[in-house]
Amino acid sequence: MGRTAEAVIIGGGVTGLSTAFQLAGRGLRRVVVLERKFLAAGGTGHSVGIVRQLYPTRETTEMVLRSLAVFQDFRERVGGEAGYVPCGVLIGVSPAMRPTLEKALALQKTLGVQAEILDPEDLPRLEPRIDPSGLGAILHEPASGYGDPASVAAGYAEGARRRGVTIEQGVEVVAIHRSGDRVTGVLTASGEGIDAPVVVNAAGLWSPRVARLAGVELPIVIGRHPVFAIERDPAFGPAHAVYLDLAGGSYVRPETGSLTLTGSLTDDETEHPMDPDLLGAEAGFDEASEALARTARAIPRLADSRLSRGYAGAFDITPDWMPILDESPVRGFYVAAGMSGHGFKLAPAVGEMMAALITGSPGPVSLAPFRLDRFASSSRAGTFVSSYLG
Ligand SMILES: Cc1cc2nc3c(=O)[nH]c(=O)nc-3n(C[C@H](O)[C@H](O)[C@H](O)COP(=O)(O)OP(=O)(O)OC[C@H]3O[C@@H](n4cnc5c(N)ncnc54)[C@H](O)[C@@H]3O)c2cc1C
């Protein structure tokens, strides 16, 4: 007889590990996480880890507030280190985007978000090195910043193990068994089967592939998102805050040493579909020049930086750039995927929400906007920028 589990989670990134931690916290005894490589080998280990709070809806705001509280107090709530650096986040918008920003923030303030909108003339007081031309407003989120995604994954893994979860690395799921419209377990590459009434697809960039093993199609595109590490010139001075330039299409976040991680916010990932197995490959020179030119327009003094490295990242993108957190049409086969480039900052809340869904208990945030069937009933479309402003 093969092994049995109460739940099998496919994928050892932040989503799967946070879900495992929460499922065990809700009393599930035999939870098994299967990771085909090593923990955080996927999007999690290649993430930039920015935690901004600006979101356009009640549910996403509630999720990011819950998650931020976990990052701020990770040792107590989960164990281990989140590497959270509350350096502050500045978000620049064009004059045309300003009314939408004001509307989004008004809603967010009623939910507890602490942030303020500044006029471009106020920018020098906070960060004189950002070029304010072309901006209509800047949002300042003082408590936001960035965390260390691999460390957060490790913390959730340790916390889950303490709660009795089994985590197996180097174990690939190659088939998902079902009986009629119900999932019954998985088969691994070594030929071992695990019977389970619950299987969670938390395979990130590989989630469409994993879903197909159960006969489920997910509306997810894997889109390329290269990241560049640049070494700031010594004359640049102290490290900058995280800056997300929605008007000019770039972002920067400080990294240890005198490095800055940077990339584009140009909403073109879906035009560059990528084989997820190419994650981490070296980025091309043309991509680098284009992205760094945008970075230098946002913060001209970064123009003198030296390119240290560039690599291919990728996002698992749904049509509205919001996650799918739902049971699939195959009963017992759940999907926590399609994080669309913002799954790190939401992972603590996603774990809680998935655990509530799977155990049939009340969750902290409504799952209604994240249902899989939302795409069948309407032609919902979005962009990365719409995940900020709606
Ligand atoms: C370059 C980049 C920058 C980002 N920046 C940010 C940011 O600033 N802020 C933010 O909030 N988010 C950001 N994100 C997004 C965020 O990091 C991801 O959404 C999140 O880490 C995804 O975690 P996950 O657990 O869902 O997926 P993953 O981390 O991809 O984990 C899925 C795992 O499943 C495993 N797997 C796949 N197939 C199988 C199988 N058949 N059997 C067993 N295991 C399998 C994979 O090996 C992988 O480890 C960024 C992502 C990238 C790539």
CSV table of C-alpha atoms and ligand atoms in Angstrom, one decimal:
chain,number,residue,atom,x,y,z
A,1,MET,CA,0.0,0.0,0.0
A,2,GLY,CA,1.3,3.5,-0.9
A,3,ARG,CA,1.6,6.4,1.5
A,4,THR,CA,-1.4,8.5,2.5
A,5,ALA,CA,-1.6,12.2,3.4
A,6,GLU,CA,-4.4,14.6,4.4
A,7,ALA,CA,-3.0,17.1,1.9
A,8,VAL,CA,-0.2,17.2,-0.7
A,9,ILE,CA,1.1,20.6,-1.7
A,10,ILE,CA,3.0,20.8,-5.0
A,11,GLY,CA,5.7,23.5,-4.8
A,12,GLY,CA,8.1,24.6,-2.2
A,13,GLY,CA,8.0,28.4,-2.8
A,14,VAL,CA,6.5,31.0,-0.4
A,15,THR,CA,2.9,30.1,-1.5
A,16,GLY,CA,3.1,26.4,-0.9
A,17,LEU,CA,5.1,26.7,2.4
A,18,SER,CA,2.9,29.4,3.8
A,19,THR,CA,-0.2,27.3,3.0
A,20,ALA,CA,1.4,24.2,4.6
A,21,PHE,CA,2.2,26.2,7.7
A,22,GLN,CA,-1.4,27.5,8.0
A,23,LEU,CA,-3.0,24.1,7.2
A,24,ALA,CA,-1.0,22.4,10.0
A,25,GLY,CA,-2.0,25.3,12.2
A,26,ARG,CA,-5.6,24.5,11.5
A,27,GLY,CA,-5.2,21.0,12.7
A,28,LEU,CA,-4.3,19.0,9.5
A,29,ARG,CA,-1.9,16.3,10.7
A,30,ARG,CA,-0.4,14.7,7.6
A,31,VAL,CA,0.5,17.5,5.2
A,32,VAL,CA,3.2,16.8,2.7
A,33,VAL,CA,5.0,19.4,0.6
A,34,LEU,CA,6.7,18.1,-2.6
A,35,GLU,CA,9.3,20.3,-4.3
A,36,ARG,CA,10.9,19.1,-7.4
A,37,LYS,CA,14.2,21.0,-6.9
A,38,PHE,CA,14.9,22.8,-3.6
A,39,LEU,CA,12.9,25.3,-1.5
A,40,ALA,CA,12.6,28.7,-3.2
A,41,ALA,CA,14.1,27.3,-6.4
A,42,GLY,CA,11.4,29.0,-8.5
A,43,GLY,CA,10.0,32.5,-8.6
A,44,THR,CA,10.5,32.9,-4.9
A,45,GLY,CA,14.3,32.6,-5.0
A,46,HIS,CA,14.5,35.1,-8.0
A,47,SER,CA,12.2,37.7,-6.5
A,48,VAL,CA,13.0,41.3,-5.7
A,49,GLY,CA,10.8,41.0,-2.6
A,50,ILE,CA,9.3,44.5,-2.6
A,51,VAL,CA,6.4,45.0,-0.2
A,52,ARG,CA,4.3,48.0,-1.3
A,53,GLN,CA,0.9,48.5,0.2
A,54,LEU,CA,-0.8,50.3,-2.7
A,55,TYR,CA,-3.6,48.1,-4.0
A,56,PRO,CA,-6.9,49.0,-5.6
A,57,THR,CA,-9.4,46.8,-3.8
A,58,ARG,CA,-10.6,46.0,-0.3
A,59,GLU,CA,-9.5,42.4,-0.5
A,60,THR,CA,-6.0,43.0,-1.8
A,61,THR,CA,-5.5,45.8,0.8
A,62,GLU,CA,-6.6,43.5,3.6
A,63,MET,CA,-4.2,40.9,2.3
A,64,VAL,CA,-1.2,43.2,2.1
A,65,LEU,CA,-1.9,44.6,5.6
A,66,ARG,CA,-2.1,41.1,7.1
A,67,SER,CA,1.1,40.1,5.3
A,68,LEU,CA,3.0,43.3,6.3
A,69,ALA,CA,2.2,42.6,9.9
A,70,VAL,CA,3.6,39.1,9.5
A,71,PHE,CA,6.8,40.4,7.9
A,72,GLN,CA,7.3,43.0,10.6
A,73,ASP,CA,7.0,40.3,13.3
A,74,PHE,CA,8.1,37.2,11.5
A,75,ARG,CA,10.2,35.7,14.2
A,76,GLU,CA,7.3,35.7,16.7
A,77,ARG,CA,4.5,34.7,14.2
A,78,VAL,CA,6.4,32.2,12.1
A,79,GLY,CA,9.9,31.8,13.3
A,80,GLY,CA,13.2,32.5,11.5
A,81,GLU,CA,14.0,35.8,9.7
A,82,ALA,CA,12.0,37.6,7.0
A,83,GLY,CA,14.9,40.0,6.3
A,84,TYR,CA,12.4,42.7,6.3
A,85,VAL,CA,13.8,46.2,5.7
A,86,PRO,CA,11.3,49.0,6.3
A,87,CYS,CA,13.1,51.5,4.1
A,88,GLY,CA,9.9,53.1,2.9
A,89,VAL,CA,8.4,52.9,-0.6
A,90,LEU,CA,7.8,55.8,-2.9
A,91,ILE,CA,5.4,55.4,-5.9
A,92,GLY,CA,5.5,58.0,-8.6
A,93,VAL,CA,2.4,58.4,-10.8
A,94,SER,CA,1.7,60.6,-13.9
A,95,PRO,CA,-0.8,63.5,-13.6
A,96,ALA,CA,-3.4,61.4,-15.4
A,97,MET,CA,-3.1,58.7,-12.8
A,98,ARG,CA,-3.4,61.0,-9.8
A,99,PRO,CA,-7.2,60.9,-9.4
A,100,THR,CA,-7.1,57.1,-9.4
A,101,LEU,CA,-4.3,57.1,-6.8
A,102,GLU,CA,-6.4,59.5,-4.6
A,103,LYS,CA,-9.4,57.2,-4.9
A,104,ALA,CA,-7.4,54.0,-4.1
A,105,LEU,CA,-5.7,55.6,-1.1
A,106,ALA,CA,-9.0,57.0,0.3
A,107,LEU,CA,-10.4,53.4,0.4
A,108,GLN,CA,-7.1,52.0,1.8
A,109,LYS,CA,-7.1,54.6,4.6
A,110,THR,CA,-10.4,53.3,5.8
A,111,LEU,CA,-8.8,49.9,6.1
A,112,GLY,CA,-5.8,51.1,8.1
A,113,VAL,CA,-3.1,51.9,5.4
A,114,GLN,CA,-0.8,54.6,6.5
A,115,ALA,CA,0.5,56.6,3.5
A,116,GLU,CA,0.4,60.1,2.1
A,117,ILE,CA,0.2,61.7,-1.3
A,118,LEU,CA,2.9,64.3,-2.0
A,119,ASP,CA,3.1,66.8,-4.8
A,120,PRO,CA,6.2,66.6,-7.0
A,121,GLU,CA,7.6,69.8,-5.4
A,122,ASP,CA,7.6,68.0,-2.0
A,123,LEU,CA,9.9,65.2,-3.3
A,124,PRO,CA,13.3,66.8,-2.6
A,125,ARG,CA,12.4,66.7,1.1
A,126,LEU,CA,12.2,62.9,1.0
A,127,GLU,CA,14.5,61.9,-1.9
A,128,PRO,CA,16.1,64.7,-3.9
A,129,ARG,CA,17.7,62.2,-6.3
A,130,ILE,CA,14.4,61.3,-8.0
A,131,ASP,CA,13.6,63.3,-11.1
A,132,PRO,CA,10.1,64.7,-10.5
A,133,SER,CA,9.5,65.8,-14.1
A,134,GLY,CA,6.6,63.9,-15.6
A,135,LEU,CA,5.1,63.1,-12.2
A,136,GLY,CA,1.7,64.2,-11.0
A,137,ALA,CA,2.0,62.8,-7.5
A,138,ILE,CA,4.1,60.6,-5.3
A,139,LEU,CA,2.7,58.2,-2.8
A,140,HIS,CA,4.9,57.7,0.3
A,141,GLU,CA,4.4,54.5,2.4
A,142,PRO,CA,6.8,54.9,5.3
A,143,ALA,CA,6.3,51.3,6.7
A,144,SER,CA,6.8,49.5,3.4
A,145,GLY,CA,10.1,48.1,2.1
A,146,TYR,CA,11.4,44.8,1.1
A,147,GLY,CA,12.0,41.3,2.5
A,148,ASP,CA,14.1,38.3,1.7
A,149,PRO,CA,11.9,35.8,-0.1
A,150,ALA,CA,14.2,32.8,0.3
A,151,SER,CA,14.5,33.5,4.0
A,152,VAL,CA,10.7,33.9,4.3
A,153,ALA,CA,10.3,30.5,2.5
A,154,ALA,CA,12.8,28.9,4.9
A,155,GLY,CA,11.0,30.4,7.9
A,156,TYR,CA,7.7,29.0,6.8
A,157,ALA,CA,9.3,25.6,6.0
A,158,GLU,CA,10.8,25.4,9.5
A,159,GLY,CA,7.6,26.6,11.1
A,160,ALA,CA,5.6,24.0,9.1
A,161,ARG,CA,8.0,21.2,10.1
A,162,ARG,CA,7.6,22.2,13.7
A,163,ARG,CA,3.9,21.7,13.2
A,164,GLY,CA,4.4,18.2,11.8
A,165,VAL,CA,4.5,18.9,8.0
A,166,THR,CA,6.8,16.7,5.9
A,167,ILE,CA,8.7,18.6,3.3
A,168,GLU,CA,10.5,16.6,0.5
A,169,GLN,CA,12.9,18.3,-1.9
A,170,GLY,CA,14.1,16.8,-5.2
A,171,VAL,CA,10.6,15.1,-5.6
A,172,GLU,CA,8.7,16.0,-8.8
A,173,VAL,CA,5.0,15.3,-9.2
A,174,VAL,CA,4.5,13.7,-12.6
A,175,ALA,CA,0.9,12.6,-12.4
A,176,ILE,CA,-2.2,13.6,-10.5
A,177,HIS,CA,-4.7,10.8,-9.9
A,178,ARG,CA,-8.4,11.3,-10.0
A,179,SER,CA,-11.5,9.3,-9.7
A,180,GLY,CA,-14.3,10.9,-11.7
A,181,ASP,CA,-14.3,14.6,-10.8
A,182,ARG,CA,-12.3,14.0,-7.5
A,183,VAL,CA,-8.6,14.1,-6.9
A,184,THR,CA,-7.2,11.0,-5.2
A,185,GLY,CA,-3.5,11.6,-5.0
A,186,VAL,CA,-0.2,12.1,-6.9
A,187,LEU,CA,2.5,10.1,-8.4
A,188,THR,CA,6.2,11.2,-8.1
A,189,ALA,CA,9.0,10.8,-10.6
A,190,SER,CA,10.5,8.0,-8.5
A,191,GLY,CA,7.3,6.0,-9.0
A,192,GLU,CA,5.9,6.5,-5.5
A,193,GLY,CA,2.2,7.3,-5.1
A,194,ILE,CA,0.7,9.4,-2.3
A,195,ASP,CA,-3.0,9.0,-1.8
A,196,ALA,CA,-4.6,12.3,-0.6
A,197,PRO,CA,-8.1,13.8,-0.8
A,198,VAL,CA,-6.5,17.3,-1.1
A,199,VAL,CA,-3.8,18.3,-3.6
A,200,VAL,CA,-2.8,22.0,-3.8
A,201,ASN,CA,-1.2,23.4,-7.0
A,202,ALA,CA,1.3,25.9,-5.7
A,203,ALA,CA,3.7,25.4,-8.5
A,204,GLY,CA,4.1,29.1,-9.5
A,205,LEU,CA,5.6,29.4,-12.9
A,206,TRP,CA,4.9,25.6,-13.5
A,207,SER,CA,1.3,25.8,-12.3
A,208,PRO,CA,-0.3,25.5,-15.8
A,209,ARG,CA,1.8,22.4,-16.4
A,210,VAL,CA,0.9,20.9,-13.0
A,211,ALA,CA,-2.8,21.7,-13.6
A,212,ARG,CA,-2.8,19.9,-16.9
A,213,LEU,CA,-1.7,16.7,-15.0
A,214,ALA,CA,-5.2,16.9,-13.5
A,215,GLY,CA,-6.9,17.8,-16.7
A,216,VAL,CA,-7.4,21.5,-15.7
A,217,GLU,CA,-6.5,24.4,-17.9
A,218,LEU,CA,-5.4,27.6,-16.1
A,219,PRO,CA,-5.6,31.0,-17.8
A,220,ILE,CA,-2.0,31.8,-16.9
A,221,VAL,CA,0.8,33.1,-19.1
A,222,ILE,CA,4.4,32.8,-18.0
A,223,GLY,CA,5.9,36.2,-18.9
A,224,ARG,CA,9.6,37.3,-18.9
A,225,HIS,CA,10.6,39.9,-16.3
A,226,PRO,CA,14.4,40.5,-16.3
A,227,VAL,CA,16.1,41.9,-13.2
A,228,PHE,CA,19.4,43.8,-13.1
A,229,ALA,CA,21.8,44.4,-10.2
A,230,ILE,CA,23.7,47.6,-10.6
A,231,GLU,CA,26.5,48.9,-8.4
A,232,ARG,CA,26.0,52.5,-7.4
A,233,ASP,CA,28.8,55.0,-7.9
A,234,PRO,CA,30.4,55.9,-4.5
A,235,ALA,CA,29.3,59.5,-5.1
A,236,PHE,CA,25.7,58.5,-5.1
A,237,GLY,CA,25.6,58.7,-1.3
A,238,PRO,CA,23.4,56.8,1.1
A,239,ALA,CA,21.1,54.1,-0.2
A,240,HIS,CA,17.8,55.2,-1.6
A,241,ALA,CA,14.2,54.0,-0.7
A,242,VAL,CA,12.3,51.6,-2.9
A,243,TYR,CA,11.0,53.7,-5.8
A,244,LEU,CA,8.3,52.4,-8.1
A,245,ASP,CA,8.0,54.8,-11.1
A,246,LEU,CA,4.6,53.9,-12.6
A,247,ALA,CA,4.8,57.0,-14.8
A,248,GLY,CA,8.2,56.2,-16.3
A,249,GLY,CA,8.0,52.4,-16.1
A,250,SER,CA,10.9,51.4,-13.8
A,251,TYR,CA,11.6,50.4,-10.2
A,252,VAL,CA,14.6,50.4,-7.9
A,253,ARG,CA,15.2,48.7,-4.6
A,254,PRO,CA,18.4,48.9,-2.5
A,255,GLU,CA,20.4,45.7,-2.0
A,256,THR,CA,23.1,45.0,0.5
A,257,GLY,CA,26.5,46.5,-0.2
A,258,SER,CA,26.1,49.4,-2.7
A,259,LEU,CA,23.9,47.4,-5.1
A,260,THR,CA,20.5,48.4,-6.4
A,261,LEU,CA,18.1,45.9,-8.0
A,262,THR,CA,16.2,47.4,-10.9
A,263,GLY,CA,13.8,46.4,-13.7
A,264,SER,CA,10.9,47.6,-15.8
A,265,LEU,CA,7.3,48.4,-14.9
A,266,THR,CA,6.3,48.6,-18.5
A,267,ASP,CA,3.5,46.0,-18.5
A,268,ASP,CA,4.9,44.1,-21.4
A,269,GLU,CA,5.6,40.7,-19.7
A,270,THR,CA,2.7,38.9,-21.5
A,271,GLU,CA,4.3,39.9,-24.8
A,272,HIS,CA,7.4,37.9,-23.9
A,273,PRO,CA,6.2,34.4,-23.0
A,274,MET,CA,9.0,32.4,-21.4
A,275,ASP,CA,9.8,28.8,-20.7
A,276,PRO,CA,9.9,28.7,-16.9
A,277,ASP,CA,12.9,26.3,-17.0
A,278,LEU,CA,15.0,29.3,-18.3
A,279,LEU,CA,14.4,31.1,-15.0
A,280,GLY,CA,17.7,32.7,-13.9
A,281,ALA,CA,19.4,32.6,-17.3
A,282,GLU,CA,21.6,35.6,-18.1
A,283,ALA,CA,19.7,38.6,-19.4
A,284,GLY,CA,20.6,40.1,-22.8
A,285,PHE,CA,22.6,43.3,-23.4
A,286,ASP,CA,19.8,45.0,-25.2
A,287,GLU,CA,17.3,44.3,-22.5
A,288,ALA,CA,19.8,45.7,-20.0
A,289,SER,CA,20.4,48.9,-21.9
A,290,GLU,CA,16.7,49.6,-22.3
A,291,ALA,CA,15.9,48.9,-18.6
A,292,LEU,CA,18.9,50.9,-17.3
A,293,ALA,CA,18.0,53.9,-19.5
A,294,ARG,CA,14.6,54.0,-17.8
A,295,THR,CA,16.1,53.7,-14.4
A,296,ALA,CA,18.5,56.6,-15.1
A,297,ARG,CA,15.6,58.7,-16.2
A,298,ALA,CA,13.9,58.1,-12.9
A,299,ILE,CA,17.0,58.6,-10.8
A,300,PRO,CA,19.6,60.4,-13.0
A,301,ARG,CA,22.4,59.9,-10.6
A,302,LEU,CA,22.1,56.1,-11.1
A,303,ALA,CA,23.3,56.6,-14.7
A,304,ASP,CA,26.9,56.2,-13.5
A,305,SER,CA,26.2,52.8,-12.0
A,306,ARG,CA,28.0,49.7,-13.2
A,307,LEU,CA,25.9,46.7,-14.3
A,308,SER,CA,26.8,43.8,-12.0
A,309,ARG,CA,24.5,41.1,-13.3
A,310,GLY,CA,21.2,40.6,-15.0
A,311,TYR,CA,19.0,37.5,-15.0
A,312,ALA,CA,15.7,36.3,-16.5
A,313,GLY,CA,12.9,36.4,-14.0
A,314,ALA,CA,9.3,35.5,-14.9
A,315,PHE,CA,5.8,36.0,-13.6
A,316,ASP,CA,2.8,33.6,-13.7
A,317,ILE,CA,0.2,36.1,-15.0
A,318,THR,CA,-3.6,35.8,-15.1
A,319,PRO,CA,-5.7,38.0,-17.4
A,320,ASP,CA,-6.5,40.5,-14.5
A,321,TRP,CA,-3.0,40.2,-12.9
A,322,MET,CA,-4.6,38.9,-9.7
A,323,PRO,CA,-4.1,35.4,-8.2
A,324,ILE,CA,-6.3,32.4,-8.5
A,325,LEU,CA,-7.1,31.1,-5.0
A,326,ASP,CA,-9.8,28.4,-5.5
A,327,GLU,CA,-10.8,24.8,-5.7
A,328,SER,CA,-10.6,23.7,-9.4
A,329,PRO,CA,-13.5,21.9,-11.2
A,330,VAL,CA,-11.7,18.7,-10.0
A,331,ARG,CA,-12.8,18.5,-6.4
A,332,GLY,CA,-10.1,18.5,-3.8
A,333,PHE,CA,-7.6,19.9,-6.4
A,334,TYR,CA,-6.9,23.5,-5.3
A,335,VAL,CA,-5.1,26.3,-7.1
A,336,ALA,CA,-2.9,28.9,-5.4
A,337,ALA,CA,-1.2,30.4,-8.5
A,338,GLY,CA,-1.1,33.2,-11.0
A,339,MET,CA,0.5,35.5,-8.5
A,340,SER,CA,1.3,37.9,-11.4
A,341,GLY,CA,4.5,39.4,-10.0
A,342,HIS,CA,3.2,40.3,-6.6
A,343,GLY,CA,3.0,36.9,-4.8
A,344,PHE,CA,5.8,37.5,-2.3
A,345,LYS,CA,4.1,40.4,-0.4
A,346,LEU,CA,0.8,38.6,-0.4
A,347,ALA,CA,2.1,35.1,0.6
A,348,PRO,CA,1.4,35.2,4.3
A,349,ALA,CA,-2.3,36.1,3.7
A,350,VAL,CA,-2.6,33.6,0.8
A,351,GLY,CA,-1.5,30.8,3.1
A,352,GLU,CA,-4.2,31.8,5.6
A,353,MET,CA,-6.9,32.1,2.9
A,354,MET,CA,-6.0,28.8,1.3
A,355,ALA,CA,-6.0,26.9,4.6
A,356,ALA,CA,-9.4,28.4,5.4
A,357,LEU,CA,-10.8,27.4,2.0
A,358,ILE,CA,-9.4,23.8,2.2
A,359,THR,CA,-10.6,23.2,5.8
A,360,GLY,CA,-14.0,24.9,5.1
A,361,SER,CA,-13.5,27.4,7.9
A,362,PRO,CA,-14.0,31.1,7.9
A,363,GLY,CA,-11.1,33.0,6.2
A,364,PRO,CA,-9.6,36.4,7.0
A,365,VAL,CA,-10.3,37.9,3.6
A,366,SER,CA,-13.1,37.2,1.0
A,367,LEU,CA,-12.0,34.8,-1.7
A,368,ALA,CA,-14.7,36.0,-4.1
A,369,PRO,CA,-12.4,38.1,-6.3
A,370,PHE,CA,-9.9,35.2,-6.7
A,371,ARG,CA,-12.2,32.5,-8.0
A,372,LEU,CA,-11.1,30.6,-11.1
A,373,ASP,CA,-14.4,31.0,-12.8
A,374,ARG,CA,-14.2,34.8,-12.9
A,375,PHE,CA,-12.5,34.5,-16.3
A,376,ALA,CA,-15.3,32.4,-17.8
A,377,SER,CA,-18.0,34.9,-17.0
A,378,SER,CA,-16.2,38.1,-18.2
A,379,SER,CA,-13.3,39.2,-20.3
A,380,ARG,CA,-11.5,40.6,-17.3
A,381,ALA,CA,-8.2,42.3,-18.3
A,382,GLY,CA,-5.5,44.0,-16.3
A,383,THR,CA,-1.9,45.1,-16.3
A,384,PHE,CA,0.8,45.2,-13.7
A,385,VAL,CA,0.0,48.8,-13.1
A,386,SER,CA,-3.7,48.0,-12.6
A,387,SER,CA,-2.6,45.7,-9.8
A,388,TYR,CA,-1.6,49.0,-8.0
A,389,LEU,CA,-4.3,51.4,-9.1
A,390,GLY,CA,-7.2,49.4,-10.6
B,1,LIG,C1,12.1,38.7,-10.9
B,1,LIG,C2,10.9,38.7,-9.9
B,1,LIG,C3,10.7,39.8,-9.2
B,1,LIG,C4,9.6,39.8,-8.3
B,1,LIG,N1,9.4,40.8,-7.5
B,1,LIG,C5,8.4,40.8,-6.6
B,1,LIG,C6,8.3,41.8,-5.6
B,1,LIG,O1,9.0,42.8,-5.6
B,1,LIG,N2,7.3,41.7,-4.7
B,1,LIG,C7,6.4,40.7,-4.7
B,1,LIG,O2,5.5,40.7,-3.9
B,1,LIG,N3,6.5,39.7,-5.6
B,1,LIG,C8,7.5,39.7,-6.5
B,1,LIG,N4,7.7,38.7,-7.4
B,1,LIG,C9,6.7,37.6,-7.4
B,1,LIG,C10,6.8,36.6,-6.3
B,1,LIG,O3,8.2,36.5,-5.9
B,1,LIG,C11,6.2,35.3,-6.7
B,1,LIG,O4,4.9,35.5,-7.0
B,1,LIG,C12,6.3,34.3,-5.6
B,1,LIG,O5,7.6,34.1,-5.0
B,1,LIG,C13,5.8,33.0,-6.1
B,1,LIG,O6,5.9,32.0,-5.2
B,1,LIG,P1,5.2,30.6,-5.4
B,1,LIG,O7,5.5,29.8,-4.2
B,1,LIG,O8,3.8,30.8,-5.9
B,1,LIG,O9,5.9,30.0,-6.7
B,1,LIG,P2,7.5,29.5,-6.9
B,1,LIG,O10,8.4,30.2,-6.0
B,1,LIG,O11,7.8,29.6,-8.3
B,1,LIG,O12,7.4,28.0,-6.4
B,1,LIG,C14,6.8,27.0,-7.1
B,1,LIG,C15,7.7,25.8,-6.9
B,1,LIG,O13,7.1,24.7,-7.5
B,1,LIG,C16,8.1,23.8,-7.8
B,1,LIG,N5,7.5,22.8,-8.8
B,1,LIG,C17,7.1,23.1,-10.1
B,1,LIG,N6,6.6,22.0,-10.6
B,1,LIG,C18,6.7,21.0,-9.7
B,1,LIG,C19,6.3,19.6,-9.7
B,1,LIG,N7,5.8,19.0,-10.8
B,1,LIG,N8,6.5,18.9,-8.6
B,1,LIG,C20,7.0,19.5,-7.5
B,1,LIG,N9,7.4,20.8,-7.4
B,1,LIG,C21,7.2,21.5,-8.5
B,1,LIG,C22,9.1,24.7,-8.4
B,1,LIG,O14,10.4,24.1,-8.4
B,1,LIG,C23,9.1,25.9,-7.5
B,1,LIG,O15,10.1,25.8,-6.5
B,1,LIG,C24,8.8,38.6,-8.2
B,1,LIG,C25,9.0,37.5,-9.0
B,1,LIG,C26,10.1,37.5,-9.8
B,1,LIG,C27,10.5,36.3,-10.6
